[in-house]
Coordinates of C-alpha atoms in Angstrom, one line a residue:
Chain G
M7 CA 0.1 -0.2 0.0
L8 CA 2.9 2.2 1.0
R9 CA 4.2 1.7 -2.7
A10 CA 0.8 2.8 -4.2
E11 CA 0.4 5.6 -1.9
L12 CA 3.7 7.1 -3.0
A13 CA 2.9 6.9 -6.6
H14 CA -0.6 8.3 -5.8
L15 CA 1.3 11.3 -4.2
F16 CA 4.1 11.8 -6.8
G17 CA 1.7 11.5 -9.6
R18 CA -0.5 14.3 -8.9
R19 CA -0.1 17.2 -10.9
R20 CA -0.4 19.4 -8.0
V21 CA 2.6 17.6 -6.0
Q22 CA 4.6 17.6 -9.5
A23 CA 4.0 21.4 -9.7
L24 CA 5.0 22.2 -6.3
L25 CA 8.2 20.5 -7.0
V26 CA 8.5 22.2 -10.2
I27 CA 8.1 25.8 -8.4
L28 CA 10.7 24.5 -5.5
A29 CA 13.0 24.2 -8.2
L30 CA 12.3 27.1 -10.3
V31 CA 13.2 29.4 -7.2
P32 CA 16.8 28.8 -6.9
I33 CA 17.2 28.8 -10.8
G34 CA 15.7 32.0 -11.1
V35 CA 17.7 33.5 -8.4
V36 CA 21.1 32.1 -9.7
V37 CA 20.3 33.2 -13.0
A38 CA 19.4 36.8 -11.9
I39 CA 22.7 37.0 -9.9
R40 CA 24.4 35.6 -13.4
L41 CA 22.7 38.5 -15.0
S42 CA 23.3 41.4 -12.6
G43 CA 27.0 40.0 -12.8
G44 CA 27.5 39.6 -9.1
P45 CA 25.8 39.4 -5.5
G46 CA 25.5 42.9 -5.2
G47 CA 25.4 43.8 -1.2
G48 CA 26.8 41.8 1.3
D49 CA 23.6 41.3 3.6
G50 CA 21.7 38.8 1.5
P51 CA 21.0 35.1 2.6
A52 CA 23.8 33.1 3.7
F53 CA 25.8 31.3 0.6
L54 CA 24.6 33.8 -2.1
G55 CA 27.8 35.8 -2.3
Q56 CA 29.9 32.7 -2.7
I57 CA 28.1 31.5 -5.8
T58 CA 30.0 33.4 -8.2
N59 CA 33.2 32.1 -6.9
N60 CA 31.8 28.4 -6.9
G61 CA 28.7 27.7 -8.5
V62 CA 28.3 24.2 -5.6
F63 CA 27.1 26.9 -3.3
A64 CA 24.2 27.6 -5.1
A65 CA 23.0 24.4 -3.7
L66 CA 23.5 25.7 -0.2
A67 CA 22.1 29.0 -1.3
A68 CA 18.8 27.3 -2.9
L69 CA 18.1 25.7 0.4
T70 CA 18.4 29.1 2.5
I71 CA 16.2 30.9 0.0
T72 CA 13.4 27.8 0.0
L73 CA 13.5 27.3 3.8
P74 CA 11.8 30.0 5.4
I75 CA 8.4 30.4 3.2
F76 CA 8.7 28.0 0.1
L77 CA 9.6 24.5 1.5
P78 CA 7.1 25.1 4.5
L79 CA 4.2 26.0 1.9
A80 CA 4.9 23.0 0.2
V81 CA 5.1 20.7 3.3
A82 CA 1.8 22.0 4.6
I83 CA 0.0 21.6 1.3
V84 CA 1.1 17.9 1.2
A85 CA 0.6 17.3 4.7
G86 CA -2.6 19.1 5.4
D87 CA -4.1 17.5 2.5
A88 CA -3.4 13.9 3.4
I89 CA -6.4 12.8 5.2
A90 CA -8.5 16.3 4.9
G91 CA -8.2 15.6 1.2
E92 CA -9.7 12.0 1.3
A93 CA -12.2 13.3 3.5
S94 CA -13.5 16.4 1.1
L95 CA -13.4 13.6 -1.9
G96 CA -15.4 11.1 0.0
T97 CA -12.4 8.8 -0.6
L98 CA -11.7 8.4 3.2
R99 CA -15.0 6.4 3.7
Y100 CA -14.2 4.0 1.2
L101 CA -10.6 3.4 2.0
L102 CA -11.8 2.7 5.7
V103 CA -14.4 0.1 4.5
R104 CA -12.1 -1.5 2.1
P105 CA -10.5 -1.9 4.9
A106 CA -7.1 0.0 4.8
G107 CA -7.3 0.3 8.6
R108 CA -7.2 3.6 10.3
S109 CA -3.6 3.3 11.9
R110 CA -2.1 1.6 9.0
L111 CA -4.0 4.2 6.7
L112 CA -2.4 7.3 9.1
G113 CA 1.1 5.2 8.7
V114 CA 1.2 5.1 5.1
K115 CA 0.1 8.8 4.8
A116 CA 2.7 9.7 6.9
L117 CA 5.3 7.9 5.7
A118 CA 4.5 9.2 2.1
V119 CA 4.9 13.1 3.8
V120 CA 8.0 12.0 5.0
A121 CA 9.0 11.1 1.5
F122 CA 7.9 14.2 0.1
C123 CA 9.5 16.2 2.9
V124 CA 12.8 14.5 2.1
A125 CA 12.2 14.7 -1.7
A126 CA 11.5 18.3 -1.4
P127 CA 14.7 20.0 -0.4
F128 CA 16.7 17.4 -2.5
V129 CA 15.0 18.8 -5.7
V130 CA 16.1 22.5 -4.6
A131 CA 19.2 21.4 -3.8
A132 CA 19.7 19.5 -7.0
A133 CA 18.2 22.3 -9.1
G134 CA 20.6 25.2 -7.3
L135 CA 23.6 22.8 -7.9
I136 CA 22.7 22.1 -11.5
V137 CA 22.0 26.0 -12.2
G138 CA 25.1 26.8 -10.5
S139 CA 27.3 25.0 -12.0
V140 CA 26.3 25.4 -15.3
L141 CA 26.6 29.3 -15.1
F142 CA 29.7 29.7 -12.7
P143 CA 33.0 28.1 -12.2
V144 CA 32.7 25.2 -9.9
G145 CA 35.9 24.4 -7.8
R146 CA 36.8 23.0 -4.2
V147 CA 34.3 24.0 -1.4
T148 CA 35.5 26.4 0.7
T149 CA 34.0 25.9 4.3
L150 CA 32.9 28.7 6.4
S151 CA 35.9 28.1 8.6
G152 CA 38.1 29.0 5.5
D153 CA 39.5 25.5 4.9
T154 CA 38.7 23.9 1.5
L155 CA 37.2 20.5 0.8
S156 CA 37.1 18.1 -2.2
I157 CA 34.2 18.4 -4.3
A158 CA 33.1 14.8 -3.5
S159 CA 33.3 15.8 0.1
G160 CA 31.5 19.2 -0.4
A161 CA 28.8 17.2 -2.4
I162 CA 28.2 14.8 0.5
R163 CA 28.0 17.6 2.9
I164 CA 25.6 19.3 0.8
A165 CA 23.5 16.4 0.4
G166 CA 23.8 16.3 4.1
A167 CA 22.3 19.8 4.3
A168 CA 19.2 19.1 2.2
G169 CA 18.5 15.9 4.5
L170 CA 18.9 17.9 7.6
V171 CA 16.4 20.4 5.9
G172 CA 14.2 17.7 5.4
V173 CA 14.3 16.5 9.0
S174 CA 13.5 20.2 9.9
L175 CA 10.4 19.9 8.0
L176 CA 9.1 16.9 9.6
G177 CA 8.1 18.9 13.0
L178 CA 5.7 20.7 10.7
A179 CA 4.7 17.8 8.5
A180 CA 3.4 16.2 12.1
I181 CA 1.4 19.2 12.9
G182 CA -0.3 19.2 9.2
L183 CA -1.1 15.5 9.3
F184 CA -2.7 16.2 12.8
A185 CA -4.5 19.1 11.1
S186 CA -5.5 17.0 8.5
T187 CA -7.4 14.7 10.8
L188 CA -9.5 17.4 12.3
T189 CA -11.4 18.8 9.6
D190 CA -12.8 17.5 6.3
I191 CA -11.6 20.9 4.4
P192 CA -7.8 20.2 3.0
I193 CA -7.6 24.2 2.7
G194 CA -8.4 24.5 6.7
A195 CA -5.8 22.1 7.5
I196 CA -3.2 23.5 5.3
A197 CA -3.8 27.2 6.4
A198 CA -3.6 25.9 10.1
T199 CA -0.2 24.2 9.6
L200 CA 1.2 27.6 7.7
G201 CA -0.3 29.4 10.7
V202 CA 2.1 27.7 12.8
V203 CA 5.1 28.3 10.8
I204 CA 4.3 31.8 10.8
L205 CA 3.7 32.1 14.3
A206 CA 6.7 30.1 15.0
G207 CA 8.7 32.8 13.2
V208 CA 6.6 35.9 14.5
L209 CA 7.4 34.8 18.0
G210 CA 11.0 34.0 17.2
T211 CA 11.7 37.6 16.3
I212 CA 10.3 38.9 20.0
P213 CA 12.7 39.1 22.6
Q214 CA 10.3 39.4 25.2
V215 CA 9.2 35.7 24.8
S216 CA 12.7 34.4 24.4
A217 CA 12.2 31.9 26.8
I218 CA 10.2 29.8 24.8
H219 CA 12.6 30.3 21.8
P220 CA 14.5 27.3 22.0
W221 CA 11.6 25.4 21.8
L222 CA 10.0 26.8 18.7
L223 CA 9.5 24.8 15.7
T224 CA 11.9 27.0 13.5
N225 CA 14.3 27.5 16.0
G226 CA 16.9 25.1 14.6
W227 CA 16.1 25.3 10.8
L228 CA 19.3 26.7 9.8
S229 CA 21.4 24.6 11.9
Y230 CA 22.3 22.7 9.1
G231 CA 24.8 25.4 8.0
D232 CA 27.2 24.1 10.7
L233 CA 27.7 21.1 8.4
L234 CA 29.7 23.6 6.4
R235 CA 32.1 24.0 9.2
S236 CA 35.8 22.2 8.4
H237 CA 35.0 20.5 11.8
V238 CA 31.5 20.1 12.2
T239 CA 29.9 21.1 15.4
W240 CA 26.7 18.9 15.8
T241 CA 25.3 20.5 18.8
A242 CA 22.6 22.6 17.3
I243 CA 22.3 20.1 14.8
T244 CA 21.8 17.4 17.1
R245 CA 19.1 19.7 19.4
N246 CA 17.1 20.2 16.3
V247 CA 17.0 16.8 15.0
A248 CA 15.6 16.0 18.7
L249 CA 13.1 19.0 18.9
Q250 CA 11.7 18.0 15.5
A251 CA 11.5 14.7 16.9
G252 CA 9.4 15.6 19.9
Y253 CA 7.3 17.3 17.4
V254 CA 6.7 14.6 15.8
L255 CA 6.1 12.1 18.4
V256 CA 3.6 14.9 19.9
F257 CA 1.6 15.5 16.8
G258 CA 1.9 12.1 15.2
A259 CA 0.3 10.7 18.5
A260 CA -2.4 13.3 18.6
A261 CA -3.4 12.5 14.9
W262 CA -3.5 8.9 15.6
A263 CA -5.6 9.5 18.8
R264 CA -8.1 11.5 16.4
L265 CA -8.1 9.5 13.5
T266 CA -8.5 6.4 15.2
T267 CA -11.7 7.5 17.1
R268 CA -13.3 9.9 14.9
D269 CA -16.8 9.4 13.3
V270 CA -16.0 9.7 9.6
L271 CA -19.1 11.5 8.3
A272 CA -17.5 12.5 4.9
Chain E
M25 CA 3.6 -2.6 5.5
T26 CA 5.5 -3.7 8.1
T27 CA 3.8 -1.4 10.9
I28 CA 0.5 -2.3 11.9
E29 CA 0.3 -6.2 11.3
A30 CA -2.8 -6.8 13.7
E31 CA -5.2 -5.0 11.3
R32 CA -4.3 -7.2 8.3
A33 CA -5.3 -10.4 10.4
V34 CA -6.2 -13.1 7.6
V35 CA -9.9 -13.8 7.9
P36 CA -10.7 -17.5 8.8
S37 CA -14.0 -18.6 7.2
E38 CA -15.8 -19.5 10.1
P39 CA -19.9 -19.5 10.0
F40 CA -21.2 -16.3 11.1
G41 CA -23.9 -16.5 14.1
G42 CA -27.4 -17.5 14.0
G43 CA -27.5 -17.2 10.2
S44 CA -27.7 -13.3 10.2
A45 CA -25.6 -11.4 8.0
I46 CA -26.2 -8.2 10.1
R47 CA -27.5 -8.3 13.5
T48 CA -28.0 -4.9 15.7
T49 CA -29.0 -4.7 19.4
E50 CA -30.5 -1.8 20.6
L51 CA -28.3 0.3 18.2
T52 CA -28.4 3.8 18.9
K53 CA -26.7 7.1 17.7
R54 CA -26.8 10.2 19.1
F55 CA -25.7 13.8 17.7
G56 CA -26.1 16.0 20.7
D57 CA -29.3 15.1 22.0
V58 CA -31.2 14.0 19.2
A59 CA -31.0 10.1 18.7
V60 CA -30.8 9.8 14.8
V61 CA -30.9 6.0 15.5
D62 CA -33.0 4.9 18.1
R63 CA -32.5 1.3 19.9
L64 CA -32.5 -0.5 16.5
N65 CA -32.8 -4.2 16.0
L66 CA -32.2 -5.2 12.9
E67 CA -31.7 -8.7 11.7
V68 CA -30.6 -9.3 8.4
P69 CA -31.0 -13.3 7.2
A70 CA -28.3 -14.5 5.3
G71 CA -29.1 -15.2 1.6
S72 CA -31.3 -12.2 1.8
V73 CA -32.1 -9.3 -0.5
F74 CA -32.8 -6.9 2.4
G75 CA -34.9 -3.9 1.6
F76 CA -33.9 -1.0 3.8
L77 CA -36.7 1.8 3.6
G78 CA -37.5 5.2 5.2
P79 CA -38.0 8.7 4.2
N80 CA -35.2 11.0 3.9
G81 CA -33.7 11.8 7.3
S82 CA -35.0 8.8 8.9
G83 CA -31.4 7.5 10.0
K84 CA -30.6 5.2 7.2
T85 CA -27.4 5.9 6.2
T86 CA -26.5 6.7 10.0
T87 CA -27.2 3.1 10.3
I88 CA -25.1 2.1 7.4
R89 CA -22.1 4.2 8.8
M90 CA -22.3 2.1 12.1
L91 CA -22.7 -0.9 10.2
L92 CA -19.6 -0.5 8.4
G93 CA -17.6 0.9 11.4
L94 CA -17.3 4.4 10.2
I95 CA -19.0 5.8 13.3
A96 CA -19.1 4.1 16.5
P97 CA -22.5 3.5 18.2
S98 CA -23.4 5.6 21.2
E99 CA -25.2 2.7 23.2
G100 CA -25.8 -1.2 21.7
E101 CA -24.2 -3.3 19.3
V102 CA -23.4 -4.2 15.7
Q103 CA -23.1 -7.7 14.5
L104 CA -21.6 -7.6 10.7
L105 CA -21.1 -11.3 9.6
G106 CA -20.7 -12.3 13.2
R107 CA -18.3 -10.0 14.2
T108 CA -18.8 -7.0 16.6
M109 CA -18.2 -3.7 15.1
P110 CA -16.0 -1.7 14.9
G111 CA -13.8 -3.8 17.2
R112 CA -13.6 -6.7 14.5
A113 CA -13.8 -4.5 11.3
A114 CA -10.7 -6.0 10.2
E115 CA -12.2 -9.7 10.1
A116 CA -15.6 -8.7 8.8
L117 CA -14.8 -5.9 6.3
P118 CA -13.0 -8.1 3.6
R119 CA -16.0 -9.9 3.2
V120 CA -18.4 -6.6 2.7
G121 CA -18.7 -4.9 -0.5
A122 CA -20.1 -1.2 -0.1
L123 CA -21.5 1.8 -1.5
V124 CA -22.2 4.3 1.0
E125 CA -23.8 7.2 0.3
G126 CA -22.9 7.6 -3.5
P127 CA -19.5 6.8 -4.8
A128 CA -16.5 8.7 -4.4
F129 CA -13.1 8.4 -6.5
Y130 CA -10.5 11.0 -7.4
P131 CA -11.7 12.9 -10.1
W132 CA -8.2 13.2 -11.9
L133 CA -7.8 9.6 -12.2
S134 CA -9.3 7.1 -14.6
G135 CA -12.0 4.6 -13.6
R136 CA -9.7 1.6 -13.7
Q137 CA -6.6 3.5 -12.0
N138 CA -9.3 4.4 -9.3
L139 CA -10.0 0.8 -9.2
E140 CA -6.8 -0.4 -8.8
R141 CA -6.0 2.1 -5.8
I142 CA -8.6 1.0 -4.0
D143 CA -8.0 -2.5 -4.5
A144 CA -4.3 -2.0 -3.7
A145 CA -5.6 -0.3 -0.4
G146 CA -6.4 -3.2 1.9
P147 CA -6.1 -6.8 2.5
E148 CA -7.3 -9.9 0.1
G149 CA -6.7 -7.6 -3.4
D150 CA -4.1 -10.1 -4.9
A151 CA -1.9 -8.0 -7.1
A152 CA -1.8 -10.9 -9.7
T153 CA -5.2 -11.0 -10.3
R154 CA -6.1 -7.4 -9.9
R155 CA -6.3 -6.4 -13.7
T156 CA -8.4 -9.5 -14.5
R157 CA -10.4 -8.6 -11.5
I158 CA -11.0 -4.9 -12.5
E159 CA -12.1 -5.5 -16.2
L160 CA -14.5 -8.1 -15.0
A161 CA -16.1 -5.7 -12.7
L162 CA -16.0 -3.2 -15.1
E163 CA -17.6 -5.6 -17.6
R164 CA -20.6 -6.5 -15.4
V165 CA -21.3 -2.9 -14.5
G166 CA -21.0 -2.0 -18.3
L167 CA -18.1 0.3 -18.2
T168 CA -15.7 -1.6 -20.2
A169 CA -15.3 1.2 -22.6
A170 CA -15.3 4.2 -20.1
G171 CA -12.7 2.6 -18.0
K172 CA -10.1 4.5 -19.4
K173 CA -12.0 7.9 -19.1
K174 CA -11.1 10.5 -16.4
Y175 CA -13.3 10.0 -13.3
K176 CA -14.2 13.7 -13.4
A177 CA -15.4 13.0 -17.2
Y178 CA -18.2 10.6 -16.2
S179 CA -22.2 11.1 -15.4
L180 CA -24.0 10.5 -12.3
G181 CA -24.9 7.2 -13.6
M182 CA -21.6 6.2 -14.7
R183 CA -20.2 7.0 -11.1
Q184 CA -22.8 5.2 -9.4
R185 CA -21.7 2.1 -11.8
L186 CA -17.9 2.6 -10.9
G187 CA -18.8 2.6 -7.3
L188 CA -20.5 -0.6 -7.9
A189 CA -17.6 -2.2 -9.9
S190 CA -15.6 -1.4 -6.8
A191 CA -18.0 -3.2 -4.5
L192 CA -17.7 -6.2 -6.8
L193 CA -13.7 -6.4 -7.0
R194 CA -13.7 -9.5 -5.2
R195 CA -16.1 -12.1 -4.1
R196 CA -18.4 -11.1 -1.2
E197 CA -20.5 -12.4 1.4
L198 CA -22.5 -9.3 2.0
L199 CA -23.0 -6.2 -0.3
I200 CA -24.0 -3.4 1.4
L201 CA -25.5 -0.9 -0.9
D202 CA -26.9 2.7 -0.5
E203 CA -29.4 3.8 -3.0
P204 CA -27.3 1.8 -5.7
T205 CA -29.4 3.2 -8.6
N206 CA -29.3 7.1 -7.8
G207 CA -29.0 8.7 -11.1
M208 CA -29.1 5.6 -13.3
D209 CA -31.0 5.9 -16.4
P210 CA -34.1 3.4 -17.1
Q211 CA -31.8 0.5 -18.6
G212 CA -29.0 1.1 -15.9
T213 CA -31.5 0.9 -13.2
R214 CA -32.8 -2.7 -14.9
E215 CA -29.3 -3.7 -15.3
I216 CA -28.6 -3.1 -11.7
R217 CA -31.9 -5.1 -10.5
N218 CA -30.7 -8.1 -12.8
L219 CA -27.2 -7.9 -11.2
I220 CA -28.3 -7.9 -7.6
R221 CA -30.4 -11.2 -8.3
E222 CA -27.5 -12.8 -10.2
L223 CA -25.4 -11.9 -6.7
A224 CA -28.1 -13.0 -4.7
A225 CA -28.7 -16.3 -6.7
D226 CA -24.8 -16.7 -6.1
G227 CA -25.7 -16.5 -2.2
T228 CA -24.8 -13.2 -1.6
T229 CA -26.6 -11.4 1.0
V230 CA -27.6 -8.0 -0.3
F231 CA -28.6 -5.1 1.9
L232 CA -30.3 -2.3 -0.1
S233 CA -31.1 0.8 0.9
S234 CA -33.8 2.9 -1.3
H235 CA -36.6 4.9 -1.4
L236 CA -37.8 3.7 -5.0
L237 CA -40.3 1.2 -3.5
A238 CA -41.2 -0.2 -7.0
E239 CA -37.2 -1.1 -6.8
I240 CA -37.3 -2.8 -3.8
E241 CA -40.5 -4.4 -4.2
Q242 CA -39.2 -6.1 -7.4
V243 CA -35.9 -7.3 -6.1
C244 CA -36.2 -8.0 -2.2
T245 CA -37.3 -11.0 -0.2
H246 CA -37.1 -8.9 3.1
V247 CA -37.8 -5.3 4.0
A248 CA -37.1 -3.2 7.0
V249 CA -38.8 0.3 7.3
M250 CA -37.5 3.2 9.5
S251 CA -39.0 6.5 10.4
L252 CA -37.4 9.0 12.5
G253 CA -34.6 6.7 13.9
R254 CA -37.0 3.8 14.7
L255 CA -37.6 0.4 13.1
L256 CA -41.3 0.7 12.3
S257 CA -41.5 -3.0 10.9
Q258 CA -39.3 -5.8 9.4
G259 CA -39.7 -9.2 7.9
S260 CA -40.3 -10.9 4.7
L261 CA -41.5 -8.8 1.9
A262 CA -44.9 -11.0 1.7
A263 CA -45.6 -11.0 5.4
L264 CA -45.4 -7.1 5.5
Q265 CA -48.0 -7.0 2.8
S266 CA -50.2 -9.4 4.2
D267 CA -50.1 -7.4 7.5
A268 CA -52.0 -4.6 5.7
T269 CA -55.5 -5.6 4.8
P270 CA -56.7 -5.5 1.3
V271 CA -58.7 -2.9 -0.2
M272 CA -61.8 -3.5 -2.2
R273 CA -62.5 -1.1 -5.1
V274 CA -66.2 -0.7 -7.0
D275 CA -66.2 1.0 -10.3
T276 CA -69.7 2.5 -10.6
V277 CA -71.9 5.3 -11.6
D278 CA -74.2 4.8 -8.3
V279 CA -71.4 6.1 -6.1
E280 CA -73.8 7.4 -3.0
L281 CA -75.5 4.3 -3.4
A282 CA -72.4 2.0 -3.3
L283 CA -71.4 4.4 -0.1
G284 CA -74.4 3.7 1.6
V285 CA -74.0 -0.3 1.1
V286 CA -70.1 -0.2 2.1
G287 CA -71.5 2.0 5.5
A288 CA -74.3 -0.4 6.4
R289 CA -71.5 -3.3 6.7
G290 CA -69.5 -1.1 8.8
L291 CA -66.7 -0.2 6.7
S292 CA -65.8 3.2 5.9
G293 CA -65.5 3.8 2.1
R294 CA -63.6 6.4 0.4
H295 CA -64.8 7.5 -3.1
D296 CA -64.3 9.9 -6.1
D297 CA -67.2 10.4 -8.7
R298 CA -66.6 6.7 -10.5
S299 CA -65.7 4.8 -7.9
V300 CA -65.7 3.7 -4.4
S301 CA -63.1 2.0 -2.1
A302 CA -62.8 0.5 1.6
E303 CA -60.5 -1.6 3.4
L304 CA -62.1 -4.9 3.8
G305 CA -61.2 -5.8 7.3
G306 CA -61.8 -9.2 7.2
Q307 CA -65.1 -9.3 5.4
A308 CA -65.5 -11.8 2.2
P309 CA -65.2 -9.6 -0.9
E310 CA -67.7 -11.4 -2.9
D311 CA -70.3 -11.1 -0.3
L312 CA -69.8 -7.5 -0.5
C313 CA -70.4 -7.8 -4.3
R314 CA -73.4 -9.4 -3.9
L315 CA -75.0 -6.9 -1.7
L316 CA -74.0 -4.2 -4.1
V317 CA -75.6 -5.7 -7.2
E318 CA -78.7 -6.5 -5.0
A319 CA -79.2 -3.0 -3.8
G320 CA -79.1 -2.2 -7.6
V321 CA -75.7 -0.4 -7.6
R322 CA -74.6 -0.6 -11.1
V323 CA -71.1 -2.3 -11.0
T324 CA -68.7 -1.6 -14.1
G325 CA -66.0 -3.1 -12.5
F326 CA -64.9 -4.9 -8.9
A327 CA -61.3 -5.6 -7.6
V328 CA -59.7 -6.6 -4.4
E329 CA -56.3 -5.1 -4.4
R330 CA -53.3 -6.1 -2.1
P331 CA -51.6 -3.0 -0.8
S332 CA -48.3 -2.0 -2.8
L333 CA -45.3 -1.4 -1.0
E334 CA -45.9 1.9 -1.4
D335 CA -49.1 1.9 0.4
V336 CA -47.3 -0.3 3.3
F337 CA -44.8 2.6 3.3
V338 CA -47.3 5.7 3.6
S339 CA -49.1 3.7 6.1
L340 CA -46.0 3.0 8.3
T341 CA -44.6 6.5 7.8
G342 CA -47.3 8.9 7.3
E343 CA -48.4 11.0 4.5
G344 CA -46.4 14.0 5.2
F345 CA -44.1 15.3 2.3
D346 CA -41.8 17.3 4.9
V347 CA -38.6 15.9 6.0
A348 CA -39.4 15.2 9.5
R349 CA -36.0 16.5 10.8

């Protein structure tokens, strides 16, 4: 059933369009940098300035650019639609009568959403890498600490960064899945999920609530940058992974409790 | 799928309790204060074609949702093929095909792809035979030619047929069909009726909800009538019809005279300007006929009518047209 669900999810025009748009964002930015002849001022997103020297950095810049809005938007759409979308079509009742099993259905849906969370940043990074290496010279990767890495080692770290971005999205995905079990209207679940990202972002900028900052969903999202140091510091990365795992556990359990007990009237 | 093995338990083909395909005991569902289904004791014999009747809003669909484990009863119990729902749904449901509140499929997929997806989503859908089973099911509902069309291009009748095809993908012991001919053309309706007869002849129990009484009358062996969440009557179709008293009708030009004769026998007659009719209430129609003629009533026609299912239905649920709630 998982294989069928994955084929179903990634076979949807909507999901394909999301991935294409995610790929187009870094392509657009890199092309713009190329056309304008340089990165301009020094206070753009991280890694943007290094693209002109080394196209490989376009992959990292792509992740940085899409992480605040585009990736969460895509994940919210896919996760929020997971159960609520089936409910709004009426197919939820037929899946349950089939019987797919409520826990099993939720598990399969969750795994499909996880697959999307992983696939999306890889698509973004790959698009950045390809367009960056076509338009700019490619060379050994200079770390944030100033050393250089071989291209192979750099590629591994970039893949690692994409993977960590994927992990960063899992907490959000769990919230989206939970929201999706609450309603029969997918757009409601999607909006609620996006609302959580925005709320976390806003709270993160308010110093008066700094006490809760370490626990915000978005708090460790940029920790993947630590992978680009000569000697990778794992503290922030580990903390983010643990935080995301916590969100997944809490909201995954809530989604399970909700779906296995609710009356399906749609 | 390694995570939740418990829900995929293989179903042993043990016989189910007491020869009932469906049995509910004091089944009740409340939404807020309203008992939408109120202490329902339904008994669907195995092998029957069971018509489930009731006006709009009488609780039919809520009952069906409880039978299938989609919603949990507030009180009471459901036994589906001898298994308590929703607890043992994983054992009962693979042997049940259902069409609930109209068909529902993915609009962007073709009819065939839709059937593939639903078949892959549960147990006992052998992937090796899937293609063949899908073609067979499409053929049975007359959709072979439209199988590769997108679902969103289907008419209501075609959607209904695809819903039936989905219920027929595997051999089932019980089919629960909620308004299966809704939106179908007369040919389609007839084909579905024949299909139901065929399935029943194969030993499948068919539980059929409908408000098309003529439909029910033609295919069903048993009937239950619901109103306002309560079961008004259930039993074999013949028993239900014989419970209602037959009516005699005399066609005549001497309406007043005929009314007098009928009234003298203690029957309350209804009339229009060409006929008089009255419930017989145990009196012999041949005696009444003789009395009418002896009284000088010029009889142009005389008939004793068994009440149609519609008459029985209306006499049970009342005349009102307004949705009761």
